[in-house]
PDB file of C-alpha atoms in Angstrom:
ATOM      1  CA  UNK A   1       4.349 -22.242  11.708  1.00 81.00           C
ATOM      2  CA  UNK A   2       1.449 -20.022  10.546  1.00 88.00           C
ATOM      3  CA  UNK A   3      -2.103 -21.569  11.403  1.00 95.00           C
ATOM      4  CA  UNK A   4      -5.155 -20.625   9.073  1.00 97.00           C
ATOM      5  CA  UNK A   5      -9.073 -20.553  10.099  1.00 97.00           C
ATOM      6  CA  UNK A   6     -11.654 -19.838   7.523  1.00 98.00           C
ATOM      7  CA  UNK A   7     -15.108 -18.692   8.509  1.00 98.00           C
ATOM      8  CA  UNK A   8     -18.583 -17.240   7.354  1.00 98.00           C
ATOM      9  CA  UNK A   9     -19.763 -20.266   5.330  1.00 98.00           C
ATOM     10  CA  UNK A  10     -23.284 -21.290   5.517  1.00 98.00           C
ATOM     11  CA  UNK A  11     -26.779 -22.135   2.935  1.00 98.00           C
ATOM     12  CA  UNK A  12     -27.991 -19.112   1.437  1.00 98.00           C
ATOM     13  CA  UNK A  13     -30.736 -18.487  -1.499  1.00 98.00           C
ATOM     14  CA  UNK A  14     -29.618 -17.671  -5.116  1.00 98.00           C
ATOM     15  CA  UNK A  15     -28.580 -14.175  -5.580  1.00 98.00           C
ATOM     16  CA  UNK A  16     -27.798 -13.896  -1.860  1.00 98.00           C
ATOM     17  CA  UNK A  17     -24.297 -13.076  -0.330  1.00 98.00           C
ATOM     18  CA  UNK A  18     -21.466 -14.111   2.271  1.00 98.00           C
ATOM     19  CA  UNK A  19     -18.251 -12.684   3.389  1.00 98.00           C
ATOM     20  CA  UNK A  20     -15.871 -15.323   4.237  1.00 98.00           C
ATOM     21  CA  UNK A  21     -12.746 -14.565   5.753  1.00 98.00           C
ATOM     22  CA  UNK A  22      -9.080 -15.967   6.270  1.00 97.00           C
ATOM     23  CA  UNK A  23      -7.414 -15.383   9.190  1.00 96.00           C
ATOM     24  CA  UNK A  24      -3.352 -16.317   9.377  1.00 95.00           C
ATOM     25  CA  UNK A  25      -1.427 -16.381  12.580  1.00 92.00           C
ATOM     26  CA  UNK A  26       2.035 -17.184  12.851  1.00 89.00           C
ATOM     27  CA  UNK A  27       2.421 -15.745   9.271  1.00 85.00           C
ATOM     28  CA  UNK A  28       4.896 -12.865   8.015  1.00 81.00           C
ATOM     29  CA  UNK A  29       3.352 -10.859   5.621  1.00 80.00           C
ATOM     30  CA  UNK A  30       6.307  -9.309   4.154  1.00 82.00           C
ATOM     31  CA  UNK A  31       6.362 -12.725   2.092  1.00 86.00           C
ATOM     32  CA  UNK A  32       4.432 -15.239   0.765  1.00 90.00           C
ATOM     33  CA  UNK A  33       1.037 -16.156  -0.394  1.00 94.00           C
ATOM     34  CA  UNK A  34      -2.530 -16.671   1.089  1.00 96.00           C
ATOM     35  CA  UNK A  35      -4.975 -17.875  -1.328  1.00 97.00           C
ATOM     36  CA  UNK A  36      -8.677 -19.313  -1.095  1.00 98.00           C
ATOM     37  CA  UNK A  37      -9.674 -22.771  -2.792  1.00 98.00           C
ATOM     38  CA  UNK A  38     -12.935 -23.598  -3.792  1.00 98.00           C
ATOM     39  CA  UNK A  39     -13.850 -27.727  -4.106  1.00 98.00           C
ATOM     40  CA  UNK A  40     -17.364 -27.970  -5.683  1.00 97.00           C
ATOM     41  CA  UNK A  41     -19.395 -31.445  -5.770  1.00 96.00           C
ATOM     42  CA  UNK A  42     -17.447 -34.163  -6.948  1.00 96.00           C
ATOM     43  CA  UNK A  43     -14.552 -31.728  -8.830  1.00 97.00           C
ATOM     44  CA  UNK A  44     -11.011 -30.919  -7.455  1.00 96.00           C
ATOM     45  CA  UNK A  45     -10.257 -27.783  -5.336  1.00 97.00           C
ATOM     46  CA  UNK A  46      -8.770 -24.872  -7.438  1.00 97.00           C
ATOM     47  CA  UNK A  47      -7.855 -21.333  -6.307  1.00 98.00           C
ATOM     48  CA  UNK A  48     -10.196 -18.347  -6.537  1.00 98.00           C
ATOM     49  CA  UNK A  49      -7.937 -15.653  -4.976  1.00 98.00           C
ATOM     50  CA  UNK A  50      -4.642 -15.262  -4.043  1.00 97.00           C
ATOM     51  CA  UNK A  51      -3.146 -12.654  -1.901  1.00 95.00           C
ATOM     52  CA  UNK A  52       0.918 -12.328  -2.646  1.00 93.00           C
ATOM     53  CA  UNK A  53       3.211 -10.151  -0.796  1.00 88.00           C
ATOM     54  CA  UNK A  54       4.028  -6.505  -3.216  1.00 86.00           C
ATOM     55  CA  UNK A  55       1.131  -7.759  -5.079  1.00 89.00           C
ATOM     56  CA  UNK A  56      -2.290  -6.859  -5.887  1.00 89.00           C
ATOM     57  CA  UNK A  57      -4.945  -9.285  -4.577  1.00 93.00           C
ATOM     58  CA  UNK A  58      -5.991 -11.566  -7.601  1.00 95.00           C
ATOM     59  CA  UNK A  59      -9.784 -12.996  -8.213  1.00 97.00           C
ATOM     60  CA  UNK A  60     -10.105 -16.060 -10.658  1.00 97.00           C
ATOM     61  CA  UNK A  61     -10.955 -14.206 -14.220  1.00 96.00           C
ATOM     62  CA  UNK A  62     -14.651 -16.267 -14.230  1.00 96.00           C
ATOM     63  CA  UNK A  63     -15.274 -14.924 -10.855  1.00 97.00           C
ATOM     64  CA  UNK A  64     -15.178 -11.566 -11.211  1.00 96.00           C
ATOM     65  CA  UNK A  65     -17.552  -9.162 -10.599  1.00 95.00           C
ATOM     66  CA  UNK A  66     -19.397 -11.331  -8.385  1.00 97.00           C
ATOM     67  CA  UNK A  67     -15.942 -12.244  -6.137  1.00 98.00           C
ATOM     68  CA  UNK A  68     -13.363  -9.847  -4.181  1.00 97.00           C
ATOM     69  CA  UNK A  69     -10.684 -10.330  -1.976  1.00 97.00           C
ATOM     70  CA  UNK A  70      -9.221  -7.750   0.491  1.00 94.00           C
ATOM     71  CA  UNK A  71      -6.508  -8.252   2.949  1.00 91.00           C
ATOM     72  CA  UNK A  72      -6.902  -6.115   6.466  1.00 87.00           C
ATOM     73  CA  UNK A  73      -3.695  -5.771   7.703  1.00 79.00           C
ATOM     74  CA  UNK A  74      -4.512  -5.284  10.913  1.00 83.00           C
ATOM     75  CA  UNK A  75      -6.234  -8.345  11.186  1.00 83.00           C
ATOM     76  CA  UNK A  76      -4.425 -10.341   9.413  1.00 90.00           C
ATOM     77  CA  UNK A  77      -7.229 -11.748   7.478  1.00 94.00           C
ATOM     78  CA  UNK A  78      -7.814 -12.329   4.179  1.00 95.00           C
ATOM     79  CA  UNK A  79     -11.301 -11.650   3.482  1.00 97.00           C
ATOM     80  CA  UNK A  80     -13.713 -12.886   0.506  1.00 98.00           C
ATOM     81  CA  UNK A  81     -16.589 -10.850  -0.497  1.00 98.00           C
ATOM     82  CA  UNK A  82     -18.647 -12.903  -2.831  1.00 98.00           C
ATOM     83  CA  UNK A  83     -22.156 -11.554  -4.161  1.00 98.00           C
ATOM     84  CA  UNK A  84     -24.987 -12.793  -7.060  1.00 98.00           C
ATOM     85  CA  UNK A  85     -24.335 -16.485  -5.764  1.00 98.00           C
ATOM     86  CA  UNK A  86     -25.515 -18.988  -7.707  1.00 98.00           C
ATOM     87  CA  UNK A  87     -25.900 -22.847  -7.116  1.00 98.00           C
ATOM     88  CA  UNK A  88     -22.491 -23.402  -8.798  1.00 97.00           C
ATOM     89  CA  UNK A  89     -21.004 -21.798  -6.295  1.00 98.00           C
ATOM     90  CA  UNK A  90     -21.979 -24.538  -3.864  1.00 98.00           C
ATOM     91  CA  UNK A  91     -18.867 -26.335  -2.226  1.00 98.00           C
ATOM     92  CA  UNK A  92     -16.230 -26.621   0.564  1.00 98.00           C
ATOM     93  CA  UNK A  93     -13.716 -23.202   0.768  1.00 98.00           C
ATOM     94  CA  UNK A  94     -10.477 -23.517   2.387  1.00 98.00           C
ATOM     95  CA  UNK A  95      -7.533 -21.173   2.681  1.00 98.00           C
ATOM     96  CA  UNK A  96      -4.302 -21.899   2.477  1.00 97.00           C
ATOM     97  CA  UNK A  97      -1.176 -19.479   3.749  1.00 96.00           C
ATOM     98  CA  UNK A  98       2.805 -20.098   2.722  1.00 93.00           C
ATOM     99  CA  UNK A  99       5.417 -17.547   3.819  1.00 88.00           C
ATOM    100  CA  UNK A 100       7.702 -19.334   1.807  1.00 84.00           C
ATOM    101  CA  UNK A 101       6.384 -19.578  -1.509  1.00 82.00           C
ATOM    102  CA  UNK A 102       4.703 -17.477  -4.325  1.00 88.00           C
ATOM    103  CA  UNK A 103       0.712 -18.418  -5.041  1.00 94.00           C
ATOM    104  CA  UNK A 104      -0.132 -21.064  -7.209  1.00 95.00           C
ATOM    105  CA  UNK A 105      -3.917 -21.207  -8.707  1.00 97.00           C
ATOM    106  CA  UNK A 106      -3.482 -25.368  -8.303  1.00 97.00           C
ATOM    107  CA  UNK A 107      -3.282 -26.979  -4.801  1.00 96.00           C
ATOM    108  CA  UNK A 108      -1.113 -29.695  -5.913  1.00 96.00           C
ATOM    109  CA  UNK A 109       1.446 -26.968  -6.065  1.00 95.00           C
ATOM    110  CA  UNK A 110       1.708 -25.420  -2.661  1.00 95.00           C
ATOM    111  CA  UNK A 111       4.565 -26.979  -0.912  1.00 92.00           C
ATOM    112  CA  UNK A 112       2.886 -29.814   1.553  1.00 89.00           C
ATOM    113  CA  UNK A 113       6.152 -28.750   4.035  1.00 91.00           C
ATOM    114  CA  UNK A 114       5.985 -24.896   4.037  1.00 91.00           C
ATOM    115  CA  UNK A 115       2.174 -24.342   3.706  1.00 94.00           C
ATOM    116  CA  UNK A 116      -0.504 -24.596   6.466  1.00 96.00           C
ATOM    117  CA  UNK A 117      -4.032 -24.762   5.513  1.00 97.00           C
ATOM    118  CA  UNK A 118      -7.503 -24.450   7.420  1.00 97.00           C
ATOM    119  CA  UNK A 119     -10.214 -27.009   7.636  1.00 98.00           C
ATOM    120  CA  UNK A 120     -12.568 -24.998   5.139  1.00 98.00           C
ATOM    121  CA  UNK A 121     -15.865 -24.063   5.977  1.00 98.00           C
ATOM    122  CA  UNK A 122     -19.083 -24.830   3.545  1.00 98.00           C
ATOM    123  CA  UNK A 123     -21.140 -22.734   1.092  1.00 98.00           C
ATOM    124  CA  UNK A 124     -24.461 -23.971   0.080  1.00 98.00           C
ATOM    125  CA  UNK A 125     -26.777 -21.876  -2.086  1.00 98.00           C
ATOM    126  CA  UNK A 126     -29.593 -23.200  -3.197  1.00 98.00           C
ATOM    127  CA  UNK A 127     -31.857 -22.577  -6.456  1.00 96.00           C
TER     128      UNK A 127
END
């Protein structure tokens, strides 16, 4: 079963940046999806970027041009680049990896038997 570890989180200033990253063990990347969730303050987790096998990596539409995502291959980790951060952006970021399954932007729909998530790790940024 493929184990996932997110790292890189931590309190930064407005306008500052942070590379998080997704690494996937265990994982066959001929298939499947790995995608990173964002939970702000008091709101539900949705997904921000989604890596899918024969796909292009995908950035939530309001995110863009502050957020990528880039898979290394030889790492096997799923990294995201985000830049301009703003207080909003504040909140708990967990990845999520299915070799079973296409990518869905809502959690509720990963398959709680096929996919393996990480523990998250936490972005602060302050005003």
């Amino acid at each position: 079963q493929a184990h996932v570890t997110e790292a890189g989180g931590g309190s930064v200033q407005a306008g500052g940046s942070l590379r998080l990253s997704c690494e996937v063990s265990g994982f066959d990347f001929s298939t499947g999806c790995v995608g990173w969730f964002r939970q702000q303050p008091g709101k539900g987790s949705w997904g921000i970027a989604m890596w899918e096998a024969g796909e292009p990596t995908t950035v939530l539409s309001s995110l863009r041009g502050r957020v990528t995502a880039s898979k290394d291959n030889s790492q096997n980790i799923l990294w995201l680049q985000m830049d301009s951060l703003v207080p909003a952006d504040t909140g708990t970021y967990t990845c999520a990896a299915d070799p079973a399954s296409r990518c869905w932007w809502n959690p509720r729909s990963w398959d709680t038997a096929t996919a393996a998530w990480g523990r998250g790790t936490q972005v602060t940024v302050s005003p």
